[in-house]
Coordinates of C-alpha atoms in Angstrom, one line a residue:
Chain A
M806 CA 0.0 0.0 0.0
Q807 CA 2.8 2.3 1.0
R808 CA 4.4 1.8 -2.4
L809 CA 1.2 2.6 -4.2
R810 CA 0.8 5.8 -2.2
V811 CA 4.3 6.9 -3.0
L812 CA 3.7 6.2 -6.7
L813 CA 0.4 8.0 -6.8
R814 CA 2.0 11.0 -5.2
R815 CA 4.8 11.0 -7.7
T816 CA 2.4 10.6 -10.6
F817 CA 0.4 13.6 -9.4
F818 CA 3.6 15.6 -9.1
Y819 CA 4.5 14.8 -12.7
L820 CA 1.0 15.6 -13.9
V821 CA 1.3 19.0 -12.3
T822 CA 4.7 19.5 -13.7
A823 CA 3.4 18.6 -17.2
W824 CA 0.7 21.2 -16.8
I825 CA 3.3 23.8 -15.7
A826 CA 5.3 23.0 -18.8
L827 CA 2.2 23.3 -21.0
T828 CA 1.4 26.6 -19.5
L829 CA 5.0 27.9 -19.8
N830 CA 5.0 26.8 -23.4
F831 CA 1.8 28.9 -24.0
F832 CA 3.1 32.0 -22.2
L833 CA 6.7 32.0 -23.4
P834 CA 6.1 33.6 -26.8
R835 CA 3.7 36.1 -25.1
M836 CA 6.2 37.1 -22.4
M837 CA 8.8 38.0 -24.9
P838 CA 9.3 41.7 -25.8
G839 CA 6.6 42.9 -28.1
N840 CA 3.9 41.0 -29.9
A841 CA 5.2 37.5 -30.6
V842 CA 3.8 37.1 -34.1
E843 CA 4.8 40.6 -35.2
S844 CA 8.3 40.3 -33.8
V845 CA 8.7 36.8 -35.3
L846 CA 7.3 38.0 -38.6
S847 CA 9.6 41.0 -38.7
R848 CA 12.5 38.8 -38.0
L849 CA 11.4 36.4 -40.7
E850 CA 11.1 39.2 -43.2
G851 CA 14.9 39.7 -42.9
S852 CA 15.5 36.2 -44.2
G853 CA 13.1 36.3 -47.2
P854 CA 9.5 36.9 -48.1
I855 CA 6.9 35.4 -45.8
T856 CA 4.4 33.1 -47.2
P857 CA 0.7 33.3 -46.1
Q858 CA 1.2 29.7 -45.0
A859 CA 3.8 30.8 -42.5
I860 CA 1.6 33.4 -41.0
H861 CA -1.2 30.9 -40.8
A862 CA 0.9 28.3 -39.2
M863 CA 2.3 30.7 -36.7
T864 CA -1.1 32.2 -35.7
L865 CA -2.4 28.6 -35.2
A866 CA 0.6 27.6 -33.2
F867 CA 0.5 30.5 -30.9
G868 CA -3.2 30.2 -30.6
L869 CA -3.2 34.0 -31.3
K870 CA -6.7 34.8 -32.2
T871 CA -7.0 38.5 -31.7
N872 CA -10.8 38.4 -31.2
Q873 CA -10.4 36.1 -28.2
S874 CA -9.5 36.8 -24.6
L875 CA -6.3 35.4 -23.2
F876 CA -8.2 32.8 -21.3
Q877 CA -10.1 31.6 -24.4
Q878 CA -6.8 31.3 -26.2
Y879 CA -5.4 29.3 -23.4
A880 CA -8.4 27.0 -23.2
G881 CA -8.2 26.5 -27.0
Y882 CA -4.5 25.8 -26.8
I883 CA -5.0 23.1 -24.0
S884 CA -7.8 21.5 -26.0
D885 CA -5.6 21.4 -29.1
I886 CA -2.8 19.7 -27.2
F887 CA -5.2 17.1 -25.9
H888 CA -6.4 16.4 -29.4
G889 CA -2.7 15.9 -30.4
N890 CA -2.7 19.1 -32.4
L891 CA 0.6 20.9 -32.1
G892 CA 0.1 23.1 -35.2
T893 CA 1.8 23.2 -38.5
S894 CA 5.5 23.3 -39.1
I895 CA 6.8 26.3 -41.2
N896 CA 9.9 24.6 -42.4
Y897 CA 8.3 21.3 -43.3
Y898 CA 5.0 22.9 -44.5
P899 CA 2.4 21.5 -44.9
S900 CA 3.5 18.7 -42.5
S901 CA 2.1 19.0 -39.0
V902 CA 4.4 19.5 -36.1
G903 CA 3.1 16.3 -34.6
S904 CA 4.1 14.2 -37.7
V905 CA 7.6 15.8 -37.9
I906 CA 8.1 14.9 -34.2
A907 CA 6.7 11.4 -34.7
G908 CA 9.2 10.7 -37.4
S909 CA 12.2 11.8 -35.3
L910 CA 11.3 10.8 -31.8
P911 CA 11.9 7.1 -32.1
W912 CA 15.5 7.6 -33.2
T913 CA 16.2 9.7 -30.2
V914 CA 14.4 7.5 -27.7
V915 CA 16.3 4.4 -28.9
L916 CA 19.7 6.1 -29.1
V917 CA 19.5 8.1 -25.8
G918 CA 17.6 5.3 -24.0
L919 CA 20.1 2.6 -24.9
S920 CA 23.2 4.8 -24.3
T921 CA 21.8 6.0 -20.9
V922 CA 21.2 2.4 -19.8
I923 CA 24.7 1.3 -21.0
A924 CA 26.3 4.3 -19.2
F925 CA 24.4 3.6 -16.0
V926 CA 25.3 -0.1 -16.0
I927 CA 29.0 0.5 -16.7
G928 CA 29.2 3.6 -14.5
T929 CA 27.6 2.1 -11.4
G930 CA 29.5 -1.2 -12.0
L931 CA 32.9 0.5 -12.1
G932 CA 31.8 2.8 -9.3
T933 CA 31.0 -0.2 -7.1
L934 CA 34.3 -1.7 -7.9
A935 CA 36.2 1.5 -7.2
G936 CA 34.4 2.1 -3.9
W937 CA 35.0 -1.5 -2.8
L938 CA 38.7 -1.3 -3.7
K939 CA 39.1 2.2 -2.2
G940 CA 42.7 3.4 -2.4
S941 CA 43.6 1.0 -5.2
W942 CA 44.9 2.0 -8.6
L943 CA 41.4 1.7 -10.0
D944 CA 40.1 4.1 -7.3
G945 CA 43.1 6.4 -8.1
L946 CA 41.7 6.8 -11.6
V947 CA 38.3 8.1 -10.3
P948 CA 39.4 11.8 -10.2
F949 CA 39.9 11.7 -14.0
T950 CA 36.2 11.1 -14.5
T951 CA 35.9 14.9 -13.8
L952 CA 37.6 15.5 -17.1
L953 CA 35.0 13.4 -18.9
S954 CA 32.1 15.1 -17.1
G955 CA 33.5 18.6 -17.8
M956 CA 34.0 18.2 -21.6
P957 CA 31.2 19.2 -23.9
Y958 CA 29.5 16.1 -25.4
F959 CA 29.6 17.5 -28.9
W960 CA 33.3 18.2 -28.8
F961 CA 34.0 14.6 -27.9
G962 CA 31.7 13.5 -30.7
L963 CA 33.6 15.7 -33.2
I964 CA 36.9 14.1 -32.1
L965 CA 35.4 10.6 -32.6
I966 CA 34.3 11.7 -36.0
S967 CA 37.7 12.9 -37.0
V968 CA 39.4 9.8 -35.7
F969 CA 37.1 7.0 -36.7
A970 CA 35.1 8.4 -39.6
V971 CA 37.5 10.8 -41.3
G972 CA 40.8 9.4 -40.3
L973 CA 40.4 5.6 -40.1
R974 CA 37.2 5.5 -42.2
V975 CA 35.9 2.6 -40.3
L976 CA 32.5 4.0 -39.2
P977 CA 29.9 6.2 -40.8
F978 CA 29.2 9.6 -39.2
N979 CA 26.3 11.2 -41.0
G980 CA 22.7 10.3 -40.6
G981 CA 20.8 7.5 -39.0
V982 CA 21.1 4.8 -41.8
G983 CA 22.9 4.4 -45.1
D984 CA 21.7 6.1 -48.3
G985 CA 18.6 4.6 -49.8
I986 CA 17.7 2.5 -46.8
S987 CA 14.3 3.3 -45.3
P988 CA 13.1 2.3 -41.9
S989 CA 11.6 -1.2 -42.0
F990 CA 11.9 -4.5 -40.2
T991 CA 14.7 -5.9 -42.3
M992 CA 18.2 -7.0 -41.4
S993 CA 19.8 -4.5 -43.7
F994 CA 18.0 -1.6 -42.0
F995 CA 18.9 -2.7 -38.4
A996 CA 22.5 -3.4 -39.4
S997 CA 23.0 0.0 -41.0
A998 CA 21.2 1.8 -38.2
A999 CA 23.3 0.0 -35.6
Q1000 CA 26.5 1.0 -37.4
H1001 CA 25.4 4.6 -37.6
A1002 CA 24.5 4.6 -33.9
V1003 CA 27.9 3.5 -32.7
L1004 CA 29.7 6.8 -32.7
P1005 CA 26.8 9.0 -31.3
A1006 CA 26.1 6.3 -28.6
A1007 CA 29.8 6.1 -27.7
T1008 CA 29.8 9.9 -27.3
I1009 CA 26.9 9.9 -24.9
V1010 CA 28.1 6.8 -22.9
V1011 CA 31.7 8.2 -22.4
S1012 CA 30.5 11.7 -21.4
A1013 CA 27.8 10.4 -19.1
I1014 CA 29.7 7.6 -17.4
G1015 CA 31.7 9.8 -15.0
G1016 CA 28.7 11.1 -13.0
W1017 CA 27.3 7.7 -12.3
L1018 CA 30.8 6.3 -11.5
L1019 CA 31.6 9.0 -9.0
G1020 CA 28.2 9.0 -7.3
M1021 CA 28.2 5.3 -6.9
R1022 CA 31.8 5.1 -5.7
N1023 CA 31.1 7.7 -2.9
M1024 CA 28.0 5.9 -1.8
V1025 CA 29.6 2.5 -1.7
V1026 CA 32.4 3.9 0.4
S1027 CA 29.8 5.4 2.8
V1028 CA 27.7 2.3 3.0
L1029 CA 30.8 0.0 3.5
A1030 CA 31.5 2.0 6.7
S1031 CA 28.0 1.5 8.2
D1032 CA 27.2 -0.7 11.1
Y1033 CA 25.2 -3.4 9.3
I1034 CA 28.0 -4.0 7.0
V1035 CA 30.4 -4.4 9.9
L1036 CA 28.0 -6.9 11.4
A1037 CA 27.8 -8.8 8.1
E1038 CA 31.6 -8.9 8.0
A1039 CA 31.7 -10.0 11.7
K1040 CA 29.3 -12.8 10.9
G1041 CA 31.8 -14.0 8.3
L1042 CA 29.7 -13.5 5.2
P1043 CA 31.8 -13.6 2.0
R1044 CA 32.9 -10.2 0.7
R1045 CA 31.4 -10.8 -2.7
R1046 CA 28.0 -11.4 -1.1
I1047 CA 28.2 -8.4 1.1
V1048 CA 29.0 -6.1 -1.8
A1049 CA 26.4 -7.5 -4.1
A1050 CA 23.5 -8.1 -1.8
Y1051 CA 23.9 -5.4 0.8
V1052 CA 26.3 -2.6 -0.3
A1053 CA 25.3 -2.2 -3.9
R1054 CA 21.6 -2.4 -3.3
N1055 CA 21.7 0.4 -0.8
A1056 CA 24.3 2.5 -2.5
I1057 CA 22.5 2.5 -5.8
L1058 CA 19.4 4.3 -4.3
P1059 CA 20.8 7.9 -4.6
S1060 CA 21.9 7.1 -8.2
V1061 CA 18.3 6.2 -9.1
A1062 CA 17.0 9.1 -7.0
G1063 CA 19.4 11.5 -8.8
F1064 CA 18.2 10.2 -12.2
A1065 CA 16.4 13.4 -13.0
L1066 CA 19.5 15.5 -12.9
A1067 CA 21.5 13.0 -14.8
L1068 CA 18.8 12.7 -17.5
G1069 CA 18.8 16.4 -17.9
F1070 CA 22.5 16.3 -18.8
V1071 CA 22.0 13.4 -21.1
V1072 CA 19.1 15.1 -23.0
A1073 CA 21.1 18.3 -23.3
G1074 CA 24.2 16.5 -24.5
S1075 CA 22.4 14.3 -26.9
I1076 CA 20.6 17.3 -28.6
V1077 CA 24.0 18.7 -29.6
T1078 CA 25.4 15.3 -30.3
E1079 CA 22.6 14.6 -32.8
V1080 CA 23.4 17.9 -34.5
V1081 CA 27.1 16.9 -34.8
F1082 CA 26.3 13.5 -36.3
G1083 CA 23.4 14.6 -38.4
Y1084 CA 21.4 12.0 -36.6
P1085 CA 17.7 12.2 -37.6
G1086 CA 16.4 12.5 -34.0
I1087 CA 14.5 15.2 -32.3
G1088 CA 17.6 17.1 -31.3
D1089 CA 18.6 17.6 -34.9
V1090 CA 15.1 18.6 -35.8
L1091 CA 15.1 21.1 -32.9
Y1092 CA 18.3 22.6 -34.4
I1093 CA 16.7 22.8 -37.8
A1094 CA 13.7 24.5 -36.3
V1095 CA 15.8 27.0 -34.4
T1096 CA 18.0 27.9 -37.4
S1097 CA 15.0 28.2 -39.8
R1098 CA 13.0 30.1 -37.2
D1099 CA 10.2 27.5 -37.2
Y1100 CA 8.7 28.5 -33.9
P1101 CA 5.7 26.2 -33.9
L1102 CA 8.0 23.2 -34.4
M1103 CA 10.4 24.5 -31.8
Q1104 CA 7.7 24.8 -29.2
G1105 CA 6.2 21.4 -30.0
I1106 CA 9.6 19.8 -29.6
F1107 CA 10.2 21.5 -26.2
L1108 CA 6.8 20.2 -25.1
I1109 CA 7.4 16.6 -26.3
I1110 CA 11.0 16.4 -24.9
T1111 CA 9.7 17.6 -21.5
L1112 CA 6.8 15.0 -21.5
V1113 CA 9.2 12.2 -22.4
V1114 CA 11.6 13.2 -19.7
L1115 CA 8.8 13.4 -17.1
L1116 CA 7.8 9.9 -18.2
A1117 CA 11.4 8.6 -17.9
N1118 CA 11.6 10.1 -14.4
L1119 CA 8.3 8.4 -13.4
L1120 CA 9.9 5.1 -14.6
A1121 CA 13.0 5.8 -12.4
D1122 CA 10.7 6.5 -9.5
I1123 CA 8.9 3.2 -10.0
V1124 CA 12.3 1.4 -10.1
Y1125 CA 13.3 3.2 -6.9
V1126 CA 10.2 2.2 -5.0
F1127 CA 10.9 -1.4 -5.8
L1128 CA 14.6 -1.2 -5.0
D1129 CA 14.1 0.5 -1.6
P1130 CA 12.6 -1.9 0.9
R1131 CA 11.6 0.9 3.2
T1132 CA 8.9 2.1 0.9
S1133 CA 7.1 -1.2 1.2
E1134 CA 6.8 -0.9 5.0
V1135 CA 3.4 -0.1 6.3
Chain B
M1446 CA 43.2 17.8 12.0
T1447 CA 40.4 16.4 9.8
S1448 CA 40.7 12.9 11.1
D1449 CA 39.7 13.9 14.6
V1450 CA 36.7 15.7 13.1
A1451 CA 36.0 12.6 11.2
A1452 CA 36.2 10.5 14.3
R1453 CA 33.6 12.6 16.1
Q1454 CA 31.2 13.4 13.4
V1455 CA 30.1 12.0 10.1
S1456 CA 27.8 14.7 8.7
P1457 CA 28.0 17.6 8.7
G1458 CA 31.8 17.2 8.8
I1459 CA 32.4 20.5 10.6
S1460 CA 31.4 21.0 14.2
P1461 CA 29.1 24.0 14.7
R1462 CA 30.7 24.9 18.0
E1463 CA 34.0 25.9 16.6
G1464 CA 32.4 29.2 15.6
K1465 CA 34.4 31.6 13.4
T1466 CA 37.3 29.3 12.8
V1467 CA 35.1 26.9 10.9
T1468 CA 35.8 28.5 7.5
G1469 CA 39.5 28.7 8.2
R1470 CA 39.6 25.1 9.2
A1471 CA 37.7 24.1 6.1
I1472 CA 40.2 26.0 3.9
S1473 CA 43.2 24.4 5.6
A1474 CA 41.5 21.0 5.3
L1475 CA 41.0 21.6 1.6
R1476 CA 44.6 22.6 1.2
K1477 CA 45.7 19.3 2.7
S1478 CA 43.6 17.5 0.0
R1479 CA 46.0 17.0 -2.9
L1480 CA 43.1 16.7 -5.4
A1481 CA 41.5 20.0 -4.3
T1482 CA 44.9 21.7 -4.4
A1483 CA 45.5 20.4 -7.9
G1484 CA 42.0 21.6 -8.9
A1485 CA 42.5 25.0 -7.5
I1486 CA 45.8 25.4 -9.3
L1487 CA 44.3 24.4 -12.6
V1488 CA 41.3 26.8 -12.2
G1489 CA 43.7 29.5 -11.0
L1490 CA 45.8 29.2 -14.1
F1491 CA 42.7 29.6 -16.3
I1492 CA 41.6 32.6 -14.3
I1493 CA 45.0 34.2 -14.9
M1494 CA 44.7 33.3 -18.6
A1495 CA 41.3 34.9 -18.8
I1496 CA 42.6 38.1 -17.2
V1497 CA 45.9 38.6 -19.0
G1498 CA 44.9 36.7 -22.2
P1499 CA 43.7 39.7 -24.2
Y1500 CA 46.9 41.6 -23.4
V1501 CA 49.4 38.9 -24.3
A1502 CA 47.5 37.6 -27.4
P1503 CA 50.1 37.8 -30.2
Y1504 CA 47.5 38.8 -32.8
N1505 CA 44.1 40.3 -33.1
P1506 CA 41.9 37.2 -32.8
S1507 CA 39.6 38.3 -35.7
A1508 CA 42.4 39.5 -38.0
T1509 CA 42.7 37.4 -41.1
S1510 CA 46.0 36.6 -42.9
V1511 CA 47.3 34.8 -45.9
Y1512 CA 48.5 31.9 -43.7
Q1513 CA 45.4 29.8 -44.0
L1514 CA 44.9 26.6 -42.1
T1515 CA 48.6 26.2 -41.1
S1516 CA 49.6 23.7 -38.4
P1517 CA 51.4 25.0 -35.3
S1518 CA 54.7 26.7 -36.0
G1519 CA 57.0 29.4 -34.5
L1520 CA 54.9 32.1 -36.1
Y1521 CA 51.5 30.8 -35.0
L1522 CA 52.0 28.6 -31.9
L1523 CA 48.6 26.9 -32.3
G1524 CA 48.3 27.3 -36.0
T1525 CA 45.7 29.2 -37.9
T1526 CA 42.0 28.9 -39.0
Q1527 CA 40.5 28.6 -42.4
S1528 CA 40.7 32.4 -42.8
G1529 CA 44.2 32.7 -41.4
Q1530 CA 43.2 33.8 -37.9
D1531 CA 45.6 32.9 -35.0
V1532 CA 44.1 30.1 -32.9
L1533 CA 46.1 30.9 -29.8
S1534 CA 44.9 34.5 -29.8
Q1535 CA 41.3 33.4 -30.1
L1536 CA 41.9 31.0 -27.2
L1537 CA 43.4 33.7 -25.0
S1538 CA 40.7 36.2 -25.8
G1539 CA 37.9 33.7 -25.5
A1540 CA 38.8 32.5 -22.0
G1541 CA 37.4 35.7 -20.4
S1542 CA 33.9 35.5 -21.7
S1543 CA 33.6 31.7 -21.1
L1544 CA 34.8 32.0 -17.4
E1545 CA 32.9 35.2 -16.8
L1546 CA 29.6 33.6 -18.0
G1547 CA 30.3 30.5 -15.9
F1548 CA 31.0 32.4 -12.6
L1549 CA 28.2 35.0 -13.2
T1550 CA 25.6 32.2 -13.9
A1551 CA 26.8 30.2 -10.9
A1552 CA 26.5 33.3 -8.7
F1553 CA 22.9 34.0 -9.8
A1554 CA 21.9 30.3 -9.5
T1555 CA 23.6 30.0 -6.0
V1556 CA 21.6 32.9 -4.7
L1557 CA 18.4 31.4 -6.0
S1558 CA 19.2 28.0 -4.6
V1559 CA 20.0 29.4 -1.1
V1560 CA 16.9 31.6 -1.1
V1561 CA 14.6 28.7 -2.1
G1562 CA 16.5 25.7 -0.7
V1563 CA 17.2 26.8 2.9
P1564 CA 13.7 28.0 3.8
S1565 CA 12.2 24.9 2.0
G1566 CA 14.1 22.7 4.5
Y1567 CA 13.7 25.0 7.5
F1568 CA 9.9 25.5 7.4
S1569 CA 7.8 22.4 7.8
G1570 CA 4.3 22.3 6.4
V1571 CA 2.9 24.0 3.3
A1572 CA 5.5 26.7 3.0
G1573 CA 8.4 24.3 3.0
E1574 CA 6.6 21.8 0.8
S1575 CA 5.6 24.3 -1.9
L1576 CA 9.2 25.7 -2.1
S1577 CA 10.5 22.2 -2.4
S1578 CA 8.0 21.4 -5.2
L1579 CA 9.1 24.5 -7.0
A1580 CA 12.7 23.2 -7.0
N1581 CA 11.5 19.7 -8.0
V1582 CA 9.6 21.1 -11.0
F1583 CA 12.7 23.0 -12.2
L1584 CA 14.8 19.9 -11.6
V1585 CA 12.8 17.6 -13.9
V1586 CA 12.1 20.0 -16.7
P1587 CA 15.0 19.5 -19.2
A1588 CA 17.1 22.6 -19.1
L1589 CA 18.8 22.9 -22.5
P1590 CA 15.6 22.6 -24.6
L1591 CA 14.0 25.3 -22.5
I1592 CA 17.1 27.5 -22.8
I1593 CA 17.2 27.0 -26.5
V1594 CA 13.6 28.0 -26.9
I1595 CA 14.0 31.1 -24.7
M1596 CA 17.3 32.1 -26.5
A1597 CA 15.6 31.7 -29.9
Y1598 CA 13.1 34.4 -28.9
L1599 CA 15.4 36.9 -27.3
P1600 CA 16.8 39.6 -29.5
N1601 CA 19.7 40.3 -27.2
R1602 CA 22.1 37.4 -26.5
G1603 CA 24.8 39.0 -24.4
V1604 CA 26.6 37.5 -21.5
L1605 CA 24.2 38.9 -18.9
T1606 CA 21.1 37.7 -20.7
M1607 CA 22.6 34.2 -21.1
A1608 CA 23.6 34.1 -17.4
V1609 CA 20.1 34.9 -16.3
V1610 CA 18.5 32.3 -18.6
I1611 CA 20.9 29.6 -17.7
S1612 CA 20.8 30.3 -13.9
V1613 CA 17.0 30.3 -13.9
T1614 CA 17.1 26.7 -15.3
G1615 CA 20.1 25.6 -13.3
W1616 CA 19.5 26.4 -9.6
A1617 CA 17.3 23.5 -8.6
W1618 CA 19.8 20.8 -7.8
G1619 CA 21.7 23.1 -5.3
A1620 CA 18.3 23.9 -3.7
R1621 CA 17.5 20.3 -3.2
Q1622 CA 20.9 19.6 -1.6
L1623 CA 20.5 22.6 0.7
R1624 CA 17.0 21.5 1.7
A1625 CA 18.3 18.1 2.8
Q1626 CA 21.1 19.6 4.8
T1627 CA 18.8 22.2 6.4
M1628 CA 16.3 19.6 7.4
S1629 CA 18.9 17.7 9.3
L1630 CA 20.3 20.9 10.9
R1631 CA 16.9 22.1 12.0
R1632 CA 16.8 19.7 15.0
R1633 CA 20.3 20.2 16.2
D1634 CA 20.8 21.5 19.7
D1635 CA 22.3 24.9 19.0
I1636 CA 19.6 25.7 16.4
V1637 CA 16.8 24.6 18.7
A1638 CA 18.4 26.7 21.4
A1639 CA 18.6 29.7 19.1
R1640 CA 15.0 29.4 18.3
A1641 CA 14.1 29.0 22.0
I1642 CA 15.8 32.3 22.9
G1643 CA 13.8 34.1 20.2
E1644 CA 16.5 34.5 17.5
K1645 CA 15.1 35.9 14.3
T1646 CA 14.2 33.2 11.8
W1647 CA 16.2 34.7 8.9
R1648 CA 19.2 35.0 11.2
I1649 CA 19.0 31.3 12.2
M1650 CA 18.7 30.3 8.5
F1651 CA 21.4 32.5 7.0
V1652 CA 23.8 33.1 9.8
E1653 CA 23.6 30.4 12.5
M1654 CA 23.4 27.6 9.9
M1655 CA 25.7 29.1 7.4
P1656 CA 29.0 27.4 8.5
S1657 CA 27.4 24.0 8.0
L1658 CA 25.7 25.0 4.8
L1659 CA 28.7 26.6 3.2
P1660 CA 30.4 23.5 1.9
I1661 CA 27.2 22.5 0.1
I1662 CA 26.7 26.1 -1.3
I1663 CA 30.3 26.2 -2.6
S1664 CA 30.1 22.7 -4.1
G1665 CA 26.8 23.8 -5.8
F1666 CA 28.5 27.0 -7.1
L1667 CA 31.4 25.1 -8.7
F1668 CA 29.0 22.5 -10.1
T1669 CA 26.9 25.2 -11.7
T1670 CA 29.9 26.9 -13.1
V1671 CA 30.8 23.8 -15.1
F1672 CA 27.2 23.4 -16.2
A1673 CA 27.1 27.0 -17.4
I1674 CA 30.4 26.9 -19.3
V1675 CA 29.3 23.6 -21.1
T1676 CA 25.9 25.1 -21.8
E1677 CA 27.3 28.3 -23.3
A1678 CA 29.6 26.2 -25.5
S1679 CA 26.6 24.1 -26.7
L1680 CA 24.5 27.3 -27.4
A1681 CA 27.4 28.9 -29.2
F1682 CA 28.0 25.8 -31.2
L1683 CA 24.3 25.8 -32.3
G1684 CA 24.8 29.5 -33.3
L1685 CA 22.4 30.7 -30.6
T1686 CA 24.9 33.2 -29.0
D1687 CA 26.6 36.2 -30.5
V1688 CA 29.1 34.3 -32.7
S1689 CA 31.0 37.5 -33.6
S1690 CA 32.5 37.7 -30.1
W1691 CA 35.1 35.2 -29.0
S1692 CA 34.5 32.5 -26.5
W1693 CA 35.6 28.9 -26.5
G1694 CA 32.1 28.0 -27.6
T1695 CA 32.2 30.4 -30.6
M1696 CA 35.6 29.0 -31.6
L1697 CA 34.0 25.6 -31.8
Y1698 CA 31.2 27.1 -33.8
W1699 CA 33.5 28.5 -36.4
A1700 CA 35.6 25.4 -36.5
Q1701 CA 32.6 23.3 -37.3
N1702 CA 31.2 25.9 -39.7
D1703 CA 34.5 26.0 -41.6
Q1704 CA 35.0 22.2 -41.8
A1705 CA 37.9 22.0 -39.4
F1706 CA 36.9 18.5 -38.5
T1707 CA 36.8 17.0 -42.0
L1708 CA 40.0 19.0 -42.9
G1709 CA 41.8 17.4 -40.0
A1710 CA 42.7 20.8 -38.5
W1711 CA 43.2 19.3 -35.0
W1712 CA 45.1 22.4 -33.7
W1713 CA 41.9 24.4 -34.3
Y1714 CA 39.2 22.3 -32.6
I1715 CA 41.2 20.5 -29.9
P1716 CA 42.3 23.5 -27.7
P1717 CA 38.9 25.2 -27.0
G1718 CA 37.2 21.9 -26.0
L1719 CA 40.2 20.8 -24.0
C1720 CA 40.2 24.1 -22.1
I1721 CA 36.5 23.7 -21.3
A1722 CA 37.2 20.1 -20.1
L1723 CA 40.2 21.1 -18.0
V1724 CA 38.3 23.9 -16.3
G1725 CA 35.5 21.4 -15.6
M1726 CA 38.1 19.0 -14.2
G1727 CA 39.7 21.7 -12.0
L1728 CA 36.3 22.6 -10.5
G1729 CA 35.4 19.0 -10.2
L1730 CA 38.6 18.2 -8.3
I1731 CA 37.9 21.1 -5.8
N1732 CA 34.5 19.5 -5.3
F1733 CA 36.2 16.2 -4.6
G1734 CA 38.0 17.9 -1.7
I1735 CA 34.7 19.4 -0.5
D1736 CA 33.0 16.0 -0.7
E1737 CA 35.7 14.6 1.6
L1738 CA 35.2 17.5 4.0
I1739 CA 31.4 16.9 4.2
N1740 CA 31.7 13.2 4.4
P1741 CA 35.2 12.2 5.8
R1742 CA 34.6 8.5 5.1
L1743 CA 35.4 9.3 1.5
K1744 CA 39.0 10.1 2.3
V1745 CA 41.6 7.6 1.3
Q1746 CA 43.7 6.8 4.3
R1747 CA 46.7 4.9 3.0
N1748 CA 48.2 3.9 6.4
K1749 CA 45.0 2.4 7.7
Q1750 CA 42.8 -0.5 6.6
R1751 CA 39.4 0.0 5.1
G1752 CA 36.7 0.5 7.7
S1753 CA 38.9 2.0 10.3
A1754 CA 38.0 5.5 9.1
R1755 CA 34.9 5.3 11.1

């Protein structure tokens, strides 16, 4: 019961946060200096003639109907969102924002999802080992993870490109699959997609690993010094069992609880990483939207990324509740 | 000195009753940490570079020349760009704006995190809970997409604007750490006593508790500095900052724009990224020392066996 209550409370929190993000998305263009549509249009004028479609798309996206009150506009905007209507893209006109996002989101979810899981597993694994062997040569390497965490993801990605793609020519570095291969359930598609994902995934994994490693190492060291571990040692339990069954399970809790922060970094890093690799995910589309001043698409992407991140956090919370025995107490 | 503190207390690592000497003790403890010292030296070198950089730069960083895309030589120590600009001069001139943005953002974000985080831990009930929820909302909303959207609307993309935008999205983690620490401090004897004799609430929060909160505040400040510098580099790389002024981020923007990576001009794109990573490493190493100060168990004691640190 306790577990259920915790999960319901968290779910409620994420729903409220989602509503705040929706509202923020609505008010952002209105809070900016001047009238949003006018200032955006005047900026667009500088880069070429404006099509009536663009004006139409923008008015729709901002829900700016001058004959309506702000509240009516807001209600219309919320109702549109619930009907899955995010407006029309300017850059990909006449495609809807929703369909552009639907085409790119799977790429990102698979790439970022897999790399995050890999980084988490390797990072916490190495962190457990370093904490267990505190003071060893392996533990001595831990300070160097600060270098990995401090470097910009995209810079590391560019170095991988220049070494493996331009220099050694062993891996592709542009796009999500080879030329002429369209997404389908065929071996050639998956093989090509996997090959194209190696370098972007390596970029995310290497850049993200340091944070997990350091956090886990510090927690393992703290837990190893606590009374129940000393008792387990005194009872003569094998070290291996102590570390796996008692230390790691307790030490991993803050890592799971700190998932929100880590995910924020991964999402930020992967947006720029996708741009570097021309990877057809949502980060690359966001970049295209920003450079082509496709405001409806930009806002739709912000909204979707936020919702996906909230969902991922909820999943992390569910994992946490089942990992932490205290939440199952009455 | 730290080991006897360690023996008596686990967290917070600094005893409250040592009054004014606490900060001094903390600094001398940090100086004993080899990692923190190395980090401080590294960061110090970059701060010096940022201050004197523009004066010692051998060339005007924007001046073009006929020596296009040359590798490092006696004439151009770090080589030249596609348009014959001196890479070293750009690196020296860019250090200032990258570090300035990092520290300015961290200062704004730290103030926000203290103002929200400490009361959220001190007050129980609705006030504390709502402040805490505010921090949690900002924590889970992904920062960079929000920053990108805001920056895309703003006509002015100067350092100050960027610092405000990045700090507004980057203060929540510090606030959460401060809340946890304040909650544990709230019931400590000296704080309860201060409340009993009618000490003003703001004084308890921001003066009495300060010595025990300070390590967490500083750690958050350094962490946010790294976050801000990397975020600026990302924004610059995407062309969302003023790319006509030099920073390490705009150097990477131009390197990418002018095909430095496919042309194999490593001397052009390695230095700015490496500088960012090294500043991040320096600040991270100082945080290492602070972590050991907050939680003395983390210290590696070479002459003792594991477990005896307790």
